[in-house]
């Protein structure tokens, strides 16, 4: 009977296509909307991704990566003396105004990294070398930032045209010159950017020797010590807060700075709400579409199931037939939708806009939702068939 | 009496069947008595709306009458639960519905296989038996097509093949030849009658088609919800309503 159930499902190509389109579209919508949502949310911990350090040390009051509470420079020495630390490097981040050549001011995120280790340096430089930061008054700007900070002019055709900054261009930060020696590629952030990298000491100069400039310390554990272990030691011995750099926001790991940042934004800002409504809308539309297509499919087959019932098929058999049909369609629909979401996601990741993070959990949740919809539709169908009066098939 | 009990296939006694609300009641069967014997083909005739289909439904256990008793092969249907009735139908009944109720998304052979698969027969066996019976109803070569690609008469033959494929002890047919021409109708009725020739079996046929009356062993006339007369010879029938 199950083979027949499948043949019934596959028998009508046009209706099957409709059904699968509905399911695939809703799976796509759900997966894609949530991926973009988590993509945007993952921008909150962008520094973790860009700066790449195993252990982060901060002031004990710090809750998330975008909110640095400056440390004393002497704290660096205390951390370095903790057993198990291979090296510790200072990191400065702050928002400052940069004055462009044309006199415009732009808000930038200044990142000061240790000139000896270059810990926290961007992973990919499309132009220039990181070592050039050792030259006087030099900075490295990220690609997107170079565009944002570029000079906009009205072209001959009347349209504004932006010329991005390039290697050799200069601007000023607090009247101190900054000369671009490299362009890097980094992930965008929710707060902050353009990212302007320089050395830790020069960052101090750019911020006019602000009393405290040490935002975070980046620490490398010695071989044989896990980052989490080292975090524990640092906290015990220095009273500072130490974090691991893993970006698995689903874990319960208290020490993940990314995770804390993510959930800090989740609970303390309106961001999840404003973007979340779009996700919810996607979910509702998805559920409505797939539920509707499924339901109409079952309604159309109702009288045939009634005939099968009149011929002596028990409700158990009919229920299983409906489940086979529903889950088969659900699986295929999910597969198509998830595949499309992946493809679209890949294209988006390439463009970088909008951000797209398809956690496996999103796929699992979409899968569960689609199967849940299949299940509910099948159950509705089963109730309908069980209510239908077998005698009705005798009437014309 | 004991001899009679042995030869009776279907016995309905004092059956009342009403539809609708008490204020707006339609009486479909009123004190209907009906009997069909083993090894016979009995026809039910009567004007439209007299209750023929309703009586078939009651015999098949798809309708439960408000009064009266129905016994099929010695089994009382009243008192059986839904699942027991379903199982009873699965084992004992073959149907030709007035509207054929073929499943349009399945091929002809798959439609015919349904009763066998419901009985839990293996797919391959069901497939082979369905092929054989389709050939008998004259549809060889159309097995893999869809019912909707067939003419009304051909669809009716598929419905008959489906009713016969599992050789049910009790075959119930509602207007089996209405869409068939004279020769095909006669051919189909031969098939149906052959089935009734076995002493274990019984066929009940509702029809308006006087051309097939000659296949009947007996003919029961219905009028206003009850059997008014049973005759052995079609010539004795009141055919004014036909
Ligand atoms: N489910 C139902 N609800 C209400 N009335 C019904 C129902 N089924 C049958 N009836 C009524 O019961 C009466 C008998 O109907 P039935 O279908 O048994 O007639 P029939 O003899 O088979 O007619 P036909 O030759 O047109 O098929 C009719 O008046 C019909 O309208
Ligand atoms: Mg009828």
XYZ file of C-alpha atoms and ligand atoms in Angstrom:
670
model
C 0.000 0.000 0.000
C 2.899 2.349 0.712
C 4.135 1.967 -2.798
C 0.661 2.922 -3.980
C 0.654 5.833 -1.569
C 3.854 7.098 -3.166
C 2.501 6.485 -6.645
C -0.577 8.492 -5.698
C 1.732 11.293 -4.623
C 3.948 11.157 -7.690
C 1.084 10.367 -10.046
C 0.036 13.929 -10.598
C 3.136 15.794 -11.685
C 1.485 19.186 -11.810
C 0.043 18.954 -8.321
C 3.211 17.421 -6.959
C 5.184 20.292 -8.431
C 2.817 22.745 -6.743
C 3.129 20.955 -3.444
C 6.908 20.743 -3.615
C 7.184 24.358 -4.712
C 5.116 25.414 -1.735
C 7.188 23.343 0.671
C 10.515 24.248 -0.890
C 9.634 27.907 -0.985
C 8.621 27.946 2.642
C 11.726 25.980 3.681
C 13.811 28.433 1.681
C 12.042 31.380 3.243
C 12.474 30.050 6.767
C 16.119 29.029 6.350
C 17.071 32.135 4.440
C 15.342 34.605 6.745
C 16.836 33.045 9.841
C 20.270 32.838 8.242
C 20.222 36.513 7.409
C 18.973 37.214 10.887
C 21.801 35.276 12.476
C 24.167 36.792 9.944
C 23.240 40.249 11.131
C 23.376 39.125 14.733
C 26.783 37.563 14.188
C 28.060 40.979 13.170
C 27.871 41.774 16.843
C 30.937 39.651 17.541
C 32.832 40.542 14.383
C 35.966 41.643 16.299
C 36.309 38.075 17.552
C 36.397 36.842 13.987
C 38.691 39.527 12.646
C 41.178 39.639 15.470
C 41.714 35.906 15.915
C 43.252 35.361 19.321
C 42.892 32.273 21.478
C 42.280 34.055 24.745
C 40.982 37.545 25.395
C 41.503 39.286 28.718
C 39.374 42.242 29.766
C 38.282 44.291 32.728
C 36.049 42.172 34.990
C 33.078 44.433 34.275
C 33.161 43.852 30.528
C 30.136 41.977 29.199
C 30.694 42.048 25.473
C 33.385 42.728 22.943
C 32.151 46.109 21.722
C 32.211 47.572 25.186
C 35.818 47.785 26.265
C 36.591 49.108 29.742
C 40.209 50.182 29.578
C 42.837 48.298 31.563
C 46.069 49.571 33.045
C 49.177 48.978 30.953
C 50.658 47.302 34.014
C 47.971 44.606 33.786
C 49.822 43.314 30.762
C 52.790 42.404 32.930
C 50.556 40.656 35.447
C 48.965 38.531 32.746
C 52.346 37.717 31.197
C 53.523 36.354 34.512
C 50.648 33.868 34.764
C 51.923 30.346 34.355
C 50.943 28.886 30.993
C 50.921 32.158 29.048
C 53.127 31.911 25.936
C 52.720 35.561 25.135
C 50.267 38.384 25.755
C 49.803 41.353 23.448
C 47.925 44.618 23.949
C 44.954 45.578 21.847
C 43.392 48.987 21.526
C 40.012 49.705 19.981
C 38.174 53.011 19.993
C 35.939 55.165 17.882
C 37.606 58.333 16.673
C 36.995 61.054 14.111
C 39.214 61.055 11.047
C 39.596 64.191 8.961
C 39.759 63.437 5.278
C 41.739 65.368 2.654
C 38.641 67.235 1.548
C 37.945 68.395 5.095
C 35.140 65.906 5.805
C 35.079 64.043 9.095
C 34.416 60.312 9.224
C 33.905 58.158 12.303
C 36.340 55.242 12.257
C 37.164 52.280 14.455
C 40.806 52.529 15.385
C 42.465 49.189 16.102
C 45.893 49.288 17.680
C 47.848 46.052 17.575
C 51.138 45.020 19.124
C 53.989 45.985 16.766
C 56.180 43.059 17.828
C 53.794 40.150 17.439
C 51.186 41.759 15.204
C 48.675 39.775 17.242
C 45.202 40.738 16.112
C 46.329 41.737 12.621
C 43.834 41.177 9.776
C 44.126 37.786 8.139
C 43.978 38.941 4.556
C 45.790 41.908 3.057
C 44.829 42.616 -0.516
C 47.500 45.300 -0.831
C 50.636 46.081 1.144
C 52.359 44.179 3.936
C 51.614 44.131 7.644
C 55.248 44.941 8.421
C 54.827 48.326 6.764
C 52.917 49.343 9.902
C 56.331 49.723 11.516
C 56.982 52.746 9.283
C 56.042 56.115 10.801
C 52.441 57.395 10.618
C 51.104 54.355 8.806
C 47.739 52.611 8.870
C 46.008 49.779 7.098
C 42.377 50.275 6.110
C 39.815 47.634 5.297
C 38.387 47.402 1.803
C 34.868 48.410 2.681
C 36.177 51.190 4.909
C 38.317 52.490 2.055
C 35.128 52.799 0.064
C 33.252 54.526 2.917
C 36.093 56.952 3.504
C 36.589 57.621 -0.189
C 35.980 60.929 -1.879
C 32.540 61.385 -3.399
C 32.179 63.680 -6.373
C 29.385 64.465 -8.770
C 30.480 62.964 -12.067
C 29.873 64.419 -15.519
C 26.685 62.418 -15.811
C 25.339 64.061 -12.644
C 25.607 60.892 -10.595
C 27.695 60.811 -7.428
C 30.800 58.726 -7.823
C 33.017 57.532 -4.982
C 36.718 57.009 -5.412
C 37.898 54.666 -2.648
C 41.023 55.406 -0.655
C 44.099 53.620 -1.898
C 47.621 52.893 -0.747
C 49.518 56.189 -0.454
C 46.437 58.293 0.422
C 46.487 60.142 3.719
C 44.075 61.485 6.285
C 44.406 62.861 9.796
C 43.405 61.635 13.200
C 43.570 64.341 15.839
C 45.890 66.343 13.587
C 48.330 63.462 13.256
C 48.891 62.152 9.791
C 47.834 58.652 8.823
C 49.280 57.226 5.621
C 47.678 54.135 4.119
C 50.199 51.367 3.455
C 47.844 48.481 3.022
C 44.284 47.410 2.359
C 42.852 44.440 4.224
C 39.786 42.301 4.008
C 37.820 41.868 7.244
C 34.306 40.951 8.175
C 31.867 43.763 8.706
C 30.641 44.645 12.135
C 27.332 45.694 13.548
C 28.829 48.618 15.380
C 31.964 50.229 14.083
C 33.963 50.310 10.916
C 35.681 51.507 8.822
C 38.471 49.585 10.506
C 41.762 51.416 10.625
C 44.646 49.268 11.857
C 47.773 50.741 13.319
C 50.279 49.831 16.002
C 49.334 49.939 19.654
C 51.750 52.761 20.412
C 50.626 54.882 17.508
C 46.999 54.290 18.497
C 47.926 55.850 21.803
C 49.275 58.871 19.965
C 46.190 59.114 17.753
C 44.003 59.183 20.852
C 46.172 61.968 22.304
C 47.620 59.754 24.996
C 44.317 59.020 26.642
C 44.991 57.892 30.161
C 44.152 54.273 29.507
C 44.312 52.787 26.048
C 44.497 49.067 26.752
C 41.108 47.704 25.721
C 41.895 44.003 25.645
C 44.850 41.707 25.957
C 45.324 38.923 23.475
C 46.890 35.861 24.993
C 48.388 32.738 23.495
C 48.440 29.677 25.786
C 51.516 27.533 26.006
C 51.388 24.120 24.349
C 49.358 21.608 26.306
C 47.058 24.112 27.962
C 43.562 24.650 26.676
C 42.318 28.206 26.331
C 39.577 27.494 28.871
C 42.109 26.239 31.422
C 44.286 29.267 30.920
C 41.262 31.555 31.323
C 40.641 30.035 34.716
C 44.222 30.612 35.808
C 44.337 34.189 34.572
C 41.114 35.021 36.378
C 42.280 33.455 39.621
C 45.664 35.125 39.575
C 44.842 38.582 38.216
C 41.186 39.163 39.032
C 40.681 40.164 35.427
C 38.153 38.515 33.123
C 39.438 36.018 30.559
C 37.519 34.759 27.574
C 37.881 32.078 24.962
C 37.464 33.024 21.330
C 35.144 30.275 20.172
C 32.213 31.608 18.227
C 29.780 28.805 18.918
C 26.973 30.946 20.183
C 24.793 27.923 20.994
C 27.166 26.546 23.563
C 26.631 27.149 27.231
C 30.319 28.000 27.572
C 30.358 30.970 29.911
C 33.818 31.891 28.694
C 32.995 32.531 25.046
C 33.196 36.259 24.442
C 31.395 35.868 21.130
C 28.574 34.011 22.776
C 28.252 36.600 25.528
C 28.319 39.392 22.994
C 25.667 37.737 20.873
C 23.304 37.164 23.750
C 24.067 40.575 25.251
C 22.785 42.157 22.056
C 19.897 39.716 22.104
C 18.694 40.805 25.530
C 19.834 44.415 25.667
C 19.010 45.854 22.267
C 16.023 46.062 19.955
C 18.014 44.440 17.175
C 16.665 40.897 17.564
C 13.171 42.314 17.739
C 13.357 44.496 14.663
C 15.043 41.868 12.542
C 13.249 39.032 14.299
C 9.852 40.235 13.120
C 10.999 39.695 9.543
C 12.069 36.178 10.482
C 8.763 35.498 12.190
C 6.940 36.808 9.175
C 8.992 34.459 7.017
C 8.127 31.595 9.331
C 4.428 32.406 9.294
C 4.306 32.757 5.540
C 6.284 29.527 5.207
C 4.009 27.628 7.533
C 0.920 29.064 5.885
C 2.054 28.222 2.365
C 3.183 24.698 3.049
C 0.251 23.941 5.332
C -2.132 25.262 2.711
C -0.639 23.338 -0.206
C -0.552 20.166 1.831
C -4.066 20.583 3.037
C -5.480 21.099 -0.429
C -3.557 18.065 -1.638
C -5.157 15.963 1.064
C -8.621 17.376 0.425
C -8.357 16.449 -3.222
C -7.518 12.887 -2.344
C -10.122 12.626 0.370
C -12.760 10.860 -1.699
C -10.258 8.308 -2.961
C -9.200 7.565 0.570
C -12.873 7.204 1.415
C -13.197 4.635 -1.374
C -10.142 2.764 -0.107
C -11.682 2.827 3.344
C -15.006 1.487 2.003
C -13.118 -1.333 0.287
C -11.873 -2.404 3.668
C -8.659 -0.566 4.462
C -8.419 0.110 8.196
C -7.657 3.555 9.526
C -4.199 2.343 10.549
C -3.273 1.604 6.953
C -4.763 4.864 5.718
C -2.956 6.813 8.420
C 0.342 5.263 7.433
C -0.326 5.984 3.762
C -0.962 9.629 4.556
C 2.177 9.835 6.678
C 4.244 8.268 3.923
C 2.918 10.837 1.473
C 3.303 13.770 3.814
C 6.806 12.944 4.986
C 8.024 12.108 1.500
C 6.778 15.418 0.178
C 8.128 17.153 3.288
C 11.581 15.629 2.847
C 11.837 16.463 -0.830
C 10.463 19.947 -0.288
C 12.885 20.565 2.528
C 15.787 19.248 0.458
C 14.960 21.547 -2.436
C 14.394 24.543 -0.187
C 17.525 23.997 1.868
C 19.539 23.487 -1.304
C 18.270 26.756 -2.723
C 18.963 28.507 0.563
C 22.538 27.180 0.472
C 23.022 28.353 -3.091
C 21.607 31.785 -2.382
C 23.630 31.914 0.822
C 26.821 31.150 -1.026
C 26.128 33.959 -3.453
C 25.411 36.263 -0.521
C 28.556 35.292 1.343
C 30.509 36.073 -1.783
C 28.976 39.533 -1.965
C 29.059 39.941 1.798
C 25.613 41.525 1.683
C 23.300 40.838 3.360
C 25.215 38.873 5.960
C 24.354 35.216 5.909
C 25.161 32.644 8.564
C 23.420 29.344 8.059
C 24.045 27.534 11.304
C 23.377 23.799 11.125
C 20.806 24.516 13.808
C 18.874 26.655 11.350
C 18.699 23.759 8.924
C 17.670 21.392 11.677
C 15.007 23.780 12.881
C 13.704 24.296 9.352
C 13.722 20.550 8.838
C 11.777 20.061 12.047
C 9.299 22.763 11.072
C 8.693 21.341 7.602
C 8.267 17.849 9.000
C 6.038 19.285 11.717
C 3.876 20.891 9.057
C 3.800 17.593 7.155
C 2.846 15.798 10.315
C 0.035 18.197 11.193
C -1.309 18.105 7.638
C -1.254 14.316 7.649
C -3.040 14.238 10.992
C -5.701 16.619 9.688
C -6.065 14.375 6.651
C -6.382 11.302 8.849
C -9.066 12.960 10.958
C -10.917 13.976 7.796
C -10.756 10.484 6.320
C -11.837 8.905 9.602
C -14.853 11.233 9.724
C -15.829 10.720 6.109
C -18.801 8.449 5.866
C -17.793 5.336 3.936
C -21.294 5.160 2.489
C -20.666 8.446 0.695
C -18.658 6.605 -1.932
C -21.791 4.769 -3.020
C -23.483 7.986 -3.962
C -22.902 9.601 -7.291
C -34.906 -24.160 8.482
C -31.387 -25.344 9.022
C -31.061 -26.025 5.298
C -32.227 -22.510 4.570
C -29.749 -20.972 6.983
C -27.076 -22.731 5.032
C -28.072 -21.315 1.692
C -28.702 -17.726 2.765
C -25.878 -15.309 1.933
C -27.490 -11.996 2.888
C -30.522 -11.442 5.006
C -31.877 -8.033 5.950
C -34.965 -7.928 8.131
C -37.146 -4.958 9.020
C -34.538 -2.384 8.059
C -35.372 1.292 8.609
C -33.033 3.980 7.322
C -33.801 7.694 7.679
C -31.731 10.656 6.684
C -31.850 14.249 7.834
C -33.262 15.886 10.948
C -36.465 14.676 12.624
C -38.346 17.741 11.269
C -36.991 17.261 7.772
C -36.777 13.549 7.431
C -36.119 11.503 4.306
C -37.145 7.895 4.568
C -34.783 5.818 2.430
C -35.696 2.341 3.715
C -38.859 1.442 5.564
C -39.266 -2.022 7.006
C -37.228 -3.460 4.147
C -36.761 -7.231 4.048
C -34.236 -8.657 1.633
C -32.626 -12.009 1.110
C -29.913 -13.238 -1.268
C -28.823 -16.847 -1.536
C -25.471 -18.425 -1.976
C -24.579 -19.188 -5.556
C -27.050 -16.721 -7.022
C -27.006 -13.438 -8.861
C -29.842 -11.282 -7.643
C -30.796 -7.958 -9.154
C -32.389 -4.995 -7.420
C -34.561 -2.827 -9.610
C -36.844 0.097 -8.962
C -37.412 3.772 -9.651
C -34.763 6.334 -8.859
C -34.719 7.300 -5.207
C -36.513 4.147 -4.031
C -33.568 3.208 -1.807
C -31.456 0.769 -3.838
C -28.096 2.328 -3.118
C -29.056 2.759 0.509
C -29.904 -0.921 0.803
C -26.540 -1.859 -0.742
C -24.761 0.407 1.753
C -26.573 -1.225 4.631
C -25.629 -4.680 3.392
C -22.026 -3.552 2.945
C -21.945 -2.211 6.481
C -21.071 1.308 5.389
C -24.419 2.562 6.697
C -25.886 1.485 10.017
C -29.684 1.312 9.892
C -31.865 2.798 12.618
C -33.838 -0.422 12.918
C -33.691 -4.008 11.706
C -30.948 -6.589 11.421
C -28.498 -7.434 8.676
C -26.745 -10.770 8.430
C -24.075 -11.582 5.858
C -22.729 -15.143 5.644
C -24.123 -15.769 9.106
C -22.420 -12.704 10.587
C -24.664 -10.113 12.253
C -23.444 -6.636 11.265
C -25.170 -4.761 14.057
C -22.936 -4.687 17.069
C -19.735 -4.730 15.048
C -17.376 -1.809 15.640
C -15.913 0.333 12.853
C -12.673 -1.634 12.634
C -14.553 -4.946 12.652
C -16.828 -3.728 9.865
C -13.795 -2.607 7.903
C -12.180 -5.968 8.335
C -15.444 -7.660 7.364
C -15.561 -5.667 4.125
C -11.907 -6.358 3.400
C -12.476 -10.108 3.608
C -15.917 -10.506 2.089
C -16.826 -7.693 -0.234
C -16.179 -6.457 -3.701
C -17.687 -3.179 -4.873
C -18.614 -1.554 -8.114
C -19.611 1.957 -7.160
C -22.199 3.941 -9.041
C -19.546 6.593 -9.598
C -16.511 4.459 -10.264
C -14.227 6.063 -7.693
C -11.082 5.166 -9.583
C -7.986 6.936 -8.290
C -6.906 9.255 -11.101
C -3.266 9.496 -10.075
C -2.770 5.739 -10.214
C -2.487 3.633 -13.335
C -5.246 1.222 -14.333
C -3.376 -1.805 -13.006
C -2.598 -0.077 -9.713
C -6.262 0.790 -9.249
C -7.189 -2.835 -9.758
C -4.523 -3.954 -7.276
C -5.975 -1.931 -4.394
C -8.259 -4.640 -2.870
C -5.403 -7.172 -2.929
C -2.964 -4.766 -1.340
C -5.528 -3.886 1.314
C -5.648 -7.596 2.088
C -1.906 -7.492 2.572
C -0.960 -9.414 -0.580
C 2.573 -8.851 -1.898
C 2.898 -6.222 -4.583
C 4.128 -8.605 -7.282
C 1.367 -11.122 -6.752
C -1.225 -8.349 -6.752
C 0.280 -6.991 -9.939
C 0.080 -10.349 -11.720
C -3.492 -11.015 -10.660
C -4.569 -7.514 -11.625
C -3.051 -8.011 -15.081
C -4.981 -11.236 -15.569
C -8.348 -9.765 -14.616
C -7.770 -6.653 -16.741
C -7.278 -8.919 -19.706
C -10.566 -10.651 -18.898
C -12.503 -7.387 -18.924
C -10.984 -6.637 -22.321
C -8.575 -3.883 -21.414
C -5.302 -5.572 -22.246
C -2.748 -2.992 -23.258
C -4.284 -0.235 -21.168
C -2.801 -1.379 -17.859
C -0.256 1.357 -17.504
C -2.520 4.168 -18.668
C -4.496 6.440 -16.406
C -8.231 5.875 -15.829
C -8.982 9.372 -17.089
C -7.567 8.462 -20.482
C -10.271 5.813 -20.856
C -13.865 6.153 -22.025
C -16.679 5.931 -19.472
C -17.364 2.323 -20.454
C -13.698 1.391 -20.148
C -13.523 3.034 -16.725
C -16.511 1.011 -15.677
C -14.695 -2.132 -16.740
C -11.711 -1.116 -14.632
C -14.061 -0.655 -11.689
C -15.472 -4.133 -12.313
C -12.003 -5.643 -12.582
C -11.163 -4.036 -9.261
C -14.306 -5.514 -7.704
C -13.540 -9.004 -9.018
C -9.782 -9.210 -8.609
C -9.810 -10.622 -5.080
C -12.750 -12.945 -5.842
C -14.902 -11.652 -3.010
C -17.614 -13.933 -1.569
C -20.128 -11.086 -1.853
C -20.018 -8.794 -4.853
C -22.082 -5.622 -4.743
C -22.588 -3.702 -7.948
C -24.400 -0.398 -8.341
C -25.338 0.101 -12.001
C -22.364 -1.848 -13.367
C -23.383 -1.646 -17.007
C -24.893 1.824 -17.217
C -22.026 3.158 -19.315
C -21.435 0.057 -21.402
C -22.789 -0.825 -24.840
C -24.905 -3.931 -25.230
C -22.123 -6.368 -26.136
C -19.623 -5.179 -23.568
C -22.346 -5.096 -20.951
C -23.242 -8.678 -21.734
C -19.598 -9.728 -21.613
C -19.093 -8.068 -18.252
C -22.251 -9.624 -16.873
C -20.983 -13.046 -17.920
C -17.875 -12.446 -15.856
C -19.948 -11.317 -12.917
C -22.343 -14.241 -13.252
C -19.471 -16.747 -13.415
C -18.346 -15.472 -10.081
C -21.793 -16.088 -8.601
C -21.840 -19.671 -9.850
C -19.643 -20.795 -6.993
C -21.774 -22.083 -4.121
C -19.802 -19.963 -1.691
C -20.545 -16.729 -3.465
C -23.320 -14.248 -4.032
C -23.757 -11.248 -6.317
C -26.166 -8.365 -5.788
C -26.602 -6.038 -8.751
C -28.580 -2.799 -8.800
C -29.581 -1.907 -12.324
C -31.959 -0.070 -14.611
C -30.646 -1.927 -17.609
C -33.286 -4.375 -18.808
C -30.851 -5.808 -21.381
C -29.005 -7.579 -18.602
C -32.039 -8.884 -16.699
C -31.508 -12.271 -18.344
C -28.347 -12.774 -16.279
C -30.322 -12.669 -13.049
C -31.375 -15.732 -11.132
C -33.921 -13.635 -9.313
C -34.994 -10.008 -9.478
C -36.142 -8.003 -6.464
C -38.330 -4.983 -7.131
C -38.087 -2.019 -4.792
C -40.602 0.697 -4.222
C -40.639 3.466 -1.617
C -37.938 2.020 0.557
C -38.978 -1.604 0.588
C -38.878 -4.770 -1.523
C -42.278 -5.083 -3.079
C -41.854 -8.284 -5.065
C -39.279 -10.916 -5.969
C -39.590 -12.707 -9.318
C -37.694 -15.502 -11.069
C -38.523 -14.408 -14.587
C -37.813 -10.912 -15.928
C -40.990 -11.058 -18.022
C -43.016 -10.854 -14.836
C -41.503 -7.472 -13.926
C -43.350 -4.210 -13.854
C -41.129 -2.244 -16.253
C -43.223 0.878 -16.439
C -40.600 2.948 -14.617
C -37.676 1.815 -16.770
N -26.823 10.632 2.806
C -28.087 10.955 2.512
N -28.635 12.050 3.078
C -29.919 12.388 2.837
N -30.722 11.692 2.043
C -30.235 10.594 1.435
C -28.898 10.178 1.632
N -28.694 9.048 0.913
C -29.844 8.787 0.283
N -30.783 9.714 0.588
C -32.177 9.729 0.136
O -32.697 8.447 0.321
C -33.508 8.091 -0.770
C -32.987 6.803 -1.390
O -31.736 7.066 -2.031
P -30.910 5.999 -2.829
O -29.635 6.623 -3.198
O -30.851 4.753 -2.023
O -31.802 5.772 -4.120
P -31.548 4.863 -5.390
O -32.651 3.916 -5.451
O -30.185 4.323 -5.351
O -31.668 5.908 -6.583
P -30.893 5.950 -7.985
O -31.533 4.947 -8.856
O -31.159 7.338 -8.478
O -29.469 5.698 -7.703
C -33.502 9.251 -1.731
O -34.658 10.046 -1.474
C -32.275 10.013 -1.343
O -32.436 11.386 -1.584
Mg -28.406 4.596 -6.502
